[in-house]
GROMACS .gro file of C-alpha atoms in nm:
model
  356
    1UNK     CA    1   8.795   8.430   9.689
    2UNK     CA    2   8.886   8.791   9.754
    3UNK     CA    3   8.790   8.951  10.083
    4UNK     CA    4   8.797   9.329  10.135
    5UNK     CA    5   8.728   9.381   9.763
    6UNK     CA    6   8.465   9.648   9.685
    7UNK     CA    7   8.182   9.530   9.464
    8UNK     CA    8   8.212   9.652   9.107
    9UNK     CA    9   7.842   9.741   9.107
   10UNK     CA   10   7.874   9.928   9.437
   11UNK     CA   11   8.198  10.103   9.348
   12UNK     CA   12   8.146  10.205   8.988
   13UNK     CA   13   7.924  10.484   8.866
   14UNK     CA   14   7.934  10.315   8.526
   15UNK     CA   15   7.899   9.937   8.544
   16UNK     CA   16   8.022   9.855   8.194
   17UNK     CA   17   8.366   9.697   8.200
   18UNK     CA   18   8.628   9.550   7.970
   19UNK     CA   19   8.947   9.350   7.997
   20UNK     CA   20   9.248   9.575   8.042
   21UNK     CA   21   9.615   9.540   8.117
   22UNK     CA   22   9.758   9.758   8.391
   23UNK     CA   23   9.872  10.028   8.148
   24UNK     CA   24   9.521  10.059   8.007
   25UNK     CA   25   9.365  10.056   8.354
   26UNK     CA   26   9.591  10.338   8.474
   27UNK     CA   27   9.519  10.533   8.156
   28UNK     CA   28   9.148  10.484   8.216
   29UNK     CA   29   9.181  10.607   8.574
   30UNK     CA   30   9.362  10.921   8.462
   31UNK     CA   31   9.104  10.975   8.188
   32UNK     CA   32   8.818  10.944   8.437
   33UNK     CA   33   8.973  11.193   8.678
   34UNK     CA   34   9.067  11.445   8.408
   35UNK     CA   35   8.707  11.436   8.290
   36UNK     CA   36   8.558  11.448   8.639
   37UNK     CA   37   8.769  11.723   8.796
   38UNK     CA   38   8.908  12.019   8.602
   39UNK     CA   39   9.168  12.072   8.876
   40UNK     CA   40   9.341  11.743   8.786
   41UNK     CA   41   9.639  11.775   8.552
   42UNK     CA   42   9.926  11.553   8.441
   43UNK     CA   43  10.285  11.640   8.365
   44UNK     CA   44  10.629  11.481   8.358
   45UNK     CA   45  10.902  11.367   8.122
   46UNK     CA   46  10.755  11.263   7.784
   47UNK     CA   47  10.402  11.219   7.920
   48UNK     CA   48  10.238  11.458   7.671
   49UNK     CA   49  10.274  11.403   7.298
   50UNK     CA   50  10.471  11.078   7.345
   51UNK     CA   51  10.228  10.935   7.600
   52UNK     CA   52  10.494  10.831   7.851
   53UNK     CA   53  10.776  10.582   7.818
   54UNK     CA   54  10.530  10.299   7.899
   55UNK     CA   55  10.237  10.473   7.721
   56UNK     CA   56  10.030  10.515   8.037
   57UNK     CA   57   9.931  10.871   7.939
   58UNK     CA   58   9.882  10.797   7.569
   59UNK     CA   59   9.606  11.002   7.407
   60UNK     CA   60   9.536  11.221   7.709
   61UNK     CA   61   9.706  11.534   7.576
   62UNK     CA   62   9.512  11.505   7.253
   63UNK     CA   63   9.185  11.468   7.444
   64UNK     CA   64   9.235  11.728   7.719
   65UNK     CA   65   9.482  11.972   7.570
   66UNK     CA   66   9.827  12.108   7.649
   67UNK     CA   67   9.719  12.273   7.974
   68UNK     CA   68   9.598  11.947   8.130
   69UNK     CA   69   9.866  11.703   8.007
   70UNK     CA   70  10.209  11.838   7.923
   71UNK     CA   71  10.579  11.759   7.918
   72UNK     CA   72  10.822  11.878   8.183
   73UNK     CA   73  11.198  11.939   8.176
   74UNK     CA   74  11.436  11.666   8.286
   75UNK     CA   75  11.440  11.777   8.650
   76UNK     CA   76  11.269  11.555   8.904
   77UNK     CA   77  11.303  11.810   9.184
   78UNK     CA   78  11.145  12.073   8.963
   79UNK     CA   79  10.859  11.842   8.865
   80UNK     CA   80  10.769  11.760   9.226
   81UNK     CA   81  10.831  12.115   9.350
   82UNK     CA   82  10.597  12.253   9.083
   83UNK     CA   83  10.334  11.994   9.174
   84UNK     CA   84  10.349  12.094   9.541
   85UNK     CA   85  10.291  12.458   9.453
   86UNK     CA   86  10.002  12.368   9.226
   87UNK     CA   87   9.848  12.153   9.498
   88UNK     CA   88   9.882  12.425   9.760
   89UNK     CA   89   9.676  12.655   9.539
   90UNK     CA   90   9.392  12.416   9.474
   91UNK     CA   91   9.495  12.191   9.185
   92UNK     CA   92   9.533  11.811   9.197
   93UNK     CA   93   9.848  11.741   8.997
   94UNK     CA   94   9.952  11.389   8.899
   95UNK     CA   95  10.322  11.419   8.812
   96UNK     CA   96  10.507  11.122   8.666
   97UNK     CA   97  10.865  11.031   8.749
   98UNK     CA   98  10.979  10.816   8.459
   99UNK     CA   99  11.141  10.549   8.679
  100UNK     CA  100  11.140  10.521   9.059
  101UNK     CA  101  11.519  10.507   9.041
  102UNK     CA  102  11.511  10.872   8.929
  103UNK     CA  103  11.296  10.998   9.214
  104UNK     CA  104  11.576  11.063   9.463
  105UNK     CA  105  11.667  11.410   9.327
  106UNK     CA  106  11.311  11.505   9.434
  107UNK     CA  107  11.344  11.350   9.780
  108UNK     CA  108  11.386  11.683   9.958
  109UNK     CA  109  11.076  11.823   9.788
  110UNK     CA  110  10.872  11.518   9.887
  111UNK     CA  111  10.997  11.496  10.246
  112UNK     CA  112  11.060  11.857  10.348
  113UNK     CA  113  10.777  12.017  10.151
  114UNK     CA  114  10.497  11.784  10.036
  115UNK     CA  115  10.485  11.569  10.348
  116UNK     CA  116  10.523  11.863  10.588
  117UNK     CA  117  10.308  12.132  10.427
  118UNK     CA  118   9.990  12.056  10.621
  119UNK     CA  119  10.180  12.044  10.952
  120UNK     CA  120  10.386  12.354  10.879
  121UNK     CA  121  10.085  12.565  10.780
  122UNK     CA  122   9.861  12.439  11.061
  123UNK     CA  123   9.622  12.296  10.802
  124UNK     CA  124   9.596  12.610  10.589
  125UNK     CA  125   9.772  12.445  10.293
  126UNK     CA  126   9.821  12.088  10.182
  127UNK     CA  127   9.967  11.904   9.886
  128UNK     CA  128   9.711  11.675   9.718
  129UNK     CA  129   9.961  11.537   9.468
  130UNK     CA  130   9.988  11.182   9.335
  131UNK     CA  131  10.337  11.095   9.216
  132UNK     CA  132  10.318  10.807   8.969
  133UNK     CA  133  10.635  10.611   8.905
  134UNK     CA  134  10.721  10.262   8.770
  135UNK     CA  135  10.935  10.053   9.004
  136UNK     CA  136  11.090   9.711   9.048
  137UNK     CA  137  11.272   9.459   8.835
  138UNK     CA  138  11.192   9.164   8.618
  139UNK     CA  139  11.260   9.343   8.288
  140UNK     CA  140  11.643   9.338   8.291
  141UNK     CA  141  11.667   9.711   8.356
  142UNK     CA  142  11.984   9.676   8.560
  143UNK     CA  143  12.071   9.859   8.878
  144UNK     CA  144  11.943  10.200   8.761
  145UNK     CA  145  11.600  10.091   8.634
  146UNK     CA  146  11.498   9.817   8.878
  147UNK     CA  147  11.506   9.953   9.232
  148UNK     CA  148  11.227   9.918   9.489
  149UNK     CA  149  11.240  10.230   9.710
  150UNK     CA  150  10.907  10.188   9.891
  151UNK     CA  151  11.061  10.166  10.240
  152UNK     CA  152  11.225  10.507  10.195
  153UNK     CA  153  10.887  10.674  10.147
  154UNK     CA  154  10.701  10.461  10.401
  155UNK     CA  155  10.938  10.604  10.662
  156UNK     CA  156  10.822  10.962  10.594
  157UNK     CA  157  10.531  11.079  10.807
  158UNK     CA  158  10.280  11.259  10.588
  159UNK     CA  159  10.332  11.053  10.271
  160UNK     CA  160  10.108  10.769  10.157
  161UNK     CA  161  10.267  10.481   9.967
  162UNK     CA  162  10.047  10.274   9.736
  163UNK     CA  163  10.140   9.966   9.528
  164UNK     CA  164   9.882   9.787   9.310
  165UNK     CA  165   9.918   9.428   9.191
  166UNK     CA  166   9.653   9.404   8.917
  167UNK     CA  167   9.457   9.621   8.670
  168UNK     CA  168   9.139   9.649   8.878
  169UNK     CA  169   9.326   9.769   9.184
  170UNK     CA  170   9.557   9.991   8.979
  171UNK     CA  171   9.269  10.203   8.851
  172UNK     CA  172   9.073  10.207   9.176
  173UNK     CA  173   9.375  10.287   9.392
  174UNK     CA  174   9.490  10.559   9.151
  175UNK     CA  175   9.151  10.731   9.162
  176UNK     CA  176   9.146  10.707   9.543
  177UNK     CA  177   9.498  10.852   9.556
  178UNK     CA  178   9.413  11.146   9.331
  179UNK     CA  179   9.102  11.222   9.536
  180UNK     CA  180   9.299  11.206   9.861
  181UNK     CA  181   9.407  11.537  10.011
  182UNK     CA  182   9.746  11.392  10.108
  183UNK     CA  183  10.058  11.343   9.896
  184UNK     CA  184  10.081  10.991   9.757
  185UNK     CA  185  10.374  10.802   9.608
  186UNK     CA  186  10.205  10.562   9.366
  187UNK     CA  187  10.448  10.284   9.275
  188UNK     CA  188  10.358  10.088   8.962
  189UNK     CA  189  10.520   9.743   8.927
  190UNK     CA  190  10.633   9.761   8.566
  191UNK     CA  191  10.679   9.383   8.548
  192UNK     CA  192  10.298   9.365   8.574
  193UNK     CA  193  10.210   9.630   8.317
  194UNK     CA  194  10.126   9.376   8.044
  195UNK     CA  195  10.047   9.063   8.242
  196UNK     CA  196  10.090   8.875   8.570
  197UNK     CA  197  10.432   8.730   8.647
  198UNK     CA  198  10.478   8.432   8.877
  199UNK     CA  199  10.854   8.443   8.909
  200UNK     CA  200  10.911   8.156   8.667
  201UNK     CA  201  11.111   8.312   8.382
  202UNK     CA  202  11.111   7.993   8.173
  203UNK     CA  203  10.731   7.984   8.153
  204UNK     CA  204  10.545   8.138   7.862
  205UNK     CA  205  10.427   8.483   7.963
  206UNK     CA  206  10.056   8.557   7.971
  207UNK     CA  207   9.883   8.885   7.904
  208UNK     CA  208   9.621   9.007   8.148
  209UNK     CA  209   9.353   8.932   7.888
  210UNK     CA  210   9.443   8.562   7.861
  211UNK     CA  211   9.556   8.509   8.220
  212UNK     CA  212   9.217   8.403   8.352
  213UNK     CA  213   9.258   8.657   8.633
  214UNK     CA  214   8.928   8.827   8.719
  215UNK     CA  215   9.112   9.145   8.815
  216UNK     CA  216   9.173   9.214   8.445
  217UNK     CA  217   8.804   9.301   8.414
  218UNK     CA  218   8.800   9.675   8.483
  219UNK     CA  219   8.494   9.904   8.502
  220UNK     CA  220   8.505  10.189   8.252
  221UNK     CA  221   8.374  10.452   8.491
  222UNK     CA  222   8.467  10.596   8.828
  223UNK     CA  223   8.531  10.366   9.125
  224UNK     CA  224   8.772  10.361   9.417
  225UNK     CA  225   8.968  10.093   9.596
  226UNK     CA  226   9.010  10.242   9.945
  227UNK     CA  227   9.363  10.317  10.059
  228UNK     CA  228   9.461  10.116  10.365
  229UNK     CA  229   9.239   9.817  10.287
  230UNK     CA  230   9.426   9.494  10.215
  231UNK     CA  231   9.279   9.206  10.014
  232UNK     CA  232   9.279   8.842  10.122
  233UNK     CA  233   9.340   8.670   9.789
  234UNK     CA  234   9.364   8.318   9.924
  235UNK     CA  235   9.228   8.192  10.258
  236UNK     CA  236   9.443   7.951  10.456
  237UNK     CA  237   9.505   7.812  10.803
  238UNK     CA  238   9.873   7.708  10.820
  239UNK     CA  239  10.057   8.032  10.745
  240UNK     CA  240  10.009   8.395  10.641
  241UNK     CA  241  10.198   8.540  10.344
  242UNK     CA  242  10.221   8.919  10.316
  243UNK     CA  243  10.308   9.065   9.975
  244UNK     CA  244  10.247   9.358   9.742
  245UNK     CA  245  10.306   9.445   9.377
  246UNK     CA  246  10.471   9.179   9.162
  247UNK     CA  247  10.538   8.963   9.466
  248UNK     CA  248  10.166   8.894   9.506
  249UNK     CA  249  10.181   8.675   9.195
  250UNK     CA  250  10.510   8.517   9.299
  251UNK     CA  251  10.340   8.436   9.629
  252UNK     CA  252  10.057   8.256   9.450
  253UNK     CA  253  10.310   8.036   9.272
  254UNK     CA  254  10.520   7.976   9.583
  255UNK     CA  255  10.219   7.875   9.790
  256UNK     CA  256  10.108   7.636   9.516
  257UNK     CA  257  10.456   7.481   9.496
  258UNK     CA  258  10.484   7.440   9.874
  259UNK     CA  259  10.160   7.252   9.931
  260UNK     CA  260  10.109   7.462  10.245
  261UNK     CA  261   9.758   7.588  10.321
  262UNK     CA  262   9.869   7.951  10.336
  263UNK     CA  263   9.661   8.266  10.348
  264UNK     CA  264   9.777   8.531  10.100
  265UNK     CA  265   9.726   8.900  10.178
  266UNK     CA  266   9.785   9.167   9.915
  267UNK     CA  267   9.865   9.480  10.118
  268UNK     CA  268   9.778   9.720   9.830
  269UNK     CA  269   9.914  10.014  10.030
  270UNK     CA  270  10.190  10.007  10.289
  271UNK     CA  271  10.100  10.353  10.420
  272UNK     CA  272   9.826  10.347  10.531
  273UNK     CA  273   9.866   9.983  10.634
  274UNK     CA  274   9.575   9.750  10.706
  275UNK     CA  275   9.730   9.609  11.022
  276UNK     CA  276   9.396   9.474  11.149
  277UNK     CA  277   9.360   9.230  10.857
  278UNK     CA  278   9.720   9.119  10.905
  279UNK     CA  279   9.679   9.060  11.278
  280UNK     CA  280   9.357   8.861  11.239
  281UNK     CA  281   9.523   8.636  10.984
  282UNK     CA  282   9.845   8.575  11.179
  283UNK     CA  283   9.656   8.504  11.501
  284UNK     CA  284   9.463   8.241  11.307
  285UNK     CA  285   9.757   8.078  11.127
  286UNK     CA  286  10.036   8.128  11.381
  287UNK     CA  287  10.298   8.177  11.110
  288UNK     CA  288  10.399   8.475  10.895
  289UNK     CA  289  10.614   8.497  10.583
  290UNK     CA  290  10.688   8.841  10.434
  291UNK     CA  291  10.775   8.864  10.066
  292UNK     CA  292  10.916   9.171   9.891
  293UNK     CA  293  11.151   9.244   9.603
  294UNK     CA  294  11.351   9.518   9.775
  295UNK     CA  295  11.673   9.439   9.959
  296UNK     CA  296  11.622   9.269  10.293
  297UNK     CA  297  11.819   9.504  10.520
  298UNK     CA  298  11.611   9.811  10.598
  299UNK     CA  299  11.327   9.687  10.377
  300UNK     CA  300  10.962   9.732  10.465
  301UNK     CA  301  10.952   9.367  10.566
  302UNK     CA  302  11.143   9.459  10.880
  303UNK     CA  303  10.865   9.697  10.985
  304UNK     CA  304  10.600   9.437  10.904
  305UNK     CA  305  10.790   9.180  11.109
  306UNK     CA  306  10.809   9.413  11.408
  307UNK     CA  307  10.439   9.500  11.390
  308UNK     CA  308  10.338   9.134  11.370
  309UNK     CA  309  10.568   9.039  11.658
  310UNK     CA  310  10.436   9.320  11.878
  311UNK     CA  311  10.071   9.226  11.821
  312UNK     CA  312  10.080   8.850  11.768
  313UNK     CA  313  10.371   8.724  11.979
  314UNK     CA  314  10.164   8.485  12.193
  315UNK     CA  315  10.005   8.336  11.881
  316UNK     CA  316  10.324   8.268  11.683
  317UNK     CA  317  10.414   7.901  11.630
  318UNK     CA  318  10.730   7.973  11.426
  319UNK     CA  319  10.971   8.263  11.376
  320UNK     CA  320  10.856   8.531  11.132
  321UNK     CA  321  11.046   8.490  10.804
  322UNK     CA  322  11.137   8.736  10.528
  323UNK     CA  323  11.195   8.638  10.166
  324UNK     CA  324  11.347   8.940   9.993
  325UNK     CA  325  11.597   9.067   9.743
  326UNK     CA  326  11.960   9.039   9.846
  327UNK     CA  327  12.161   9.324   9.997
  328UNK     CA  328  12.331   9.428   9.676
  329UNK     CA  329  12.259   9.640   9.367
  330UNK     CA  330  12.013   9.478   9.127
  331UNK     CA  331  12.237   9.267   8.897
  332UNK     CA  332  12.164   9.273   8.525
  333UNK     CA  333  12.314   8.939   8.425
  334UNK     CA  334  12.193   8.755   8.737
  335UNK     CA  335  11.845   8.906   8.761
  336UNK     CA  336  11.668   8.578   8.833
  337UNK     CA  337  11.919   8.486   9.104
  338UNK     CA  338  11.838   8.813   9.282
  339UNK     CA  339  11.463   8.806   9.217
  340UNK     CA  340  11.277   8.645   9.511
  341UNK     CA  341  11.105   8.361   9.328
  342UNK     CA  342  10.851   8.094   9.423
  343UNK     CA  343  11.120   7.839   9.510
  344UNK     CA  344  11.253   8.057   9.791
  345UNK     CA  345  10.903   8.126   9.924
  346UNK     CA  346  10.805   7.759   9.911
  347UNK     CA  347  11.117   7.671  10.108
  348UNK     CA  348  11.036   7.935  10.372
  349UNK     CA  349  10.677   7.811  10.404
  350UNK     CA  350  10.786   7.449  10.452
  351UNK     CA  351  11.042   7.555  10.711
  352UNK     CA  352  10.776   7.750  10.901
  353UNK     CA  353  10.519   7.469  10.916
  354UNK     CA  354  10.785   7.212  11.012
  355UNK     CA  355  10.925   7.429  11.292
  356UNK     CA  356  10.908   7.269  11.634
   0.00000   0.00000   0.00000
């Protein structure tokens, strides 16, 4: 059961669909938008001829030409700064930052320029840019290829922060982001590019095609998943679990292991945040567990915890709990010790329901 999920027939202008992994779904979304709007263009490090380090842009330069999909120098600040200028003059650029870990040299451009342009110009200019970037761990990328910086961008007024957890949402959210008139940081969980991951590294990995997950069925045409609309992936009455990205699948496994009748909410975007869906769920269950891969201290889970406490205090039957990465750099050799897995979530759920 998935609530708050747009109907494929309602959302898609072309109802034919096929099974896709997340890479293919993102590629399809870019293809649709390049074909639909001549103002859309793609650029970044190795995104042209090479098709991107994860092949998300593969074939697009050949199809749309060098002016619509092209390589950029190794300068993240220059990539984002150029995109802001293009956006201010009517284009809809979709720049790629090769890894989210590399985005910090462009932080000033995102915060001081992209996020502020509409305010600064009194609405005369804006920056309709969608910054795509892979994030998160689970692939043994070490401390410089595994970070989860979503809280940094969620803190910036004027930026939207979007994080898909499956192929269907990835394409629909990407299209909605590109068509938005606001700057969007679109974080792609690279652990999920080829298949779902439940946080059990000893299990045989599944591709999206053989996972049995309905979200691998992706319409070929144009459709949107609205920004700021969470999805209830699993109804429940004993606890609410909030997650996004890779942690959505870890949450499924943790809930199964715990035996707790927990409701699972995939946030999809953290800015804008679907606080109404969260509040309704927590008021029903009386318990809230927040799951994210980023370090605990200063993570977005702290903001979620505060929002839930402010709105649901009289309904809480147990303290709000956070299951997160540890406050340390992402360790290469001890990746699975750092990674918030289903065992830790199951323990937190049992503690919450047993609280008296």
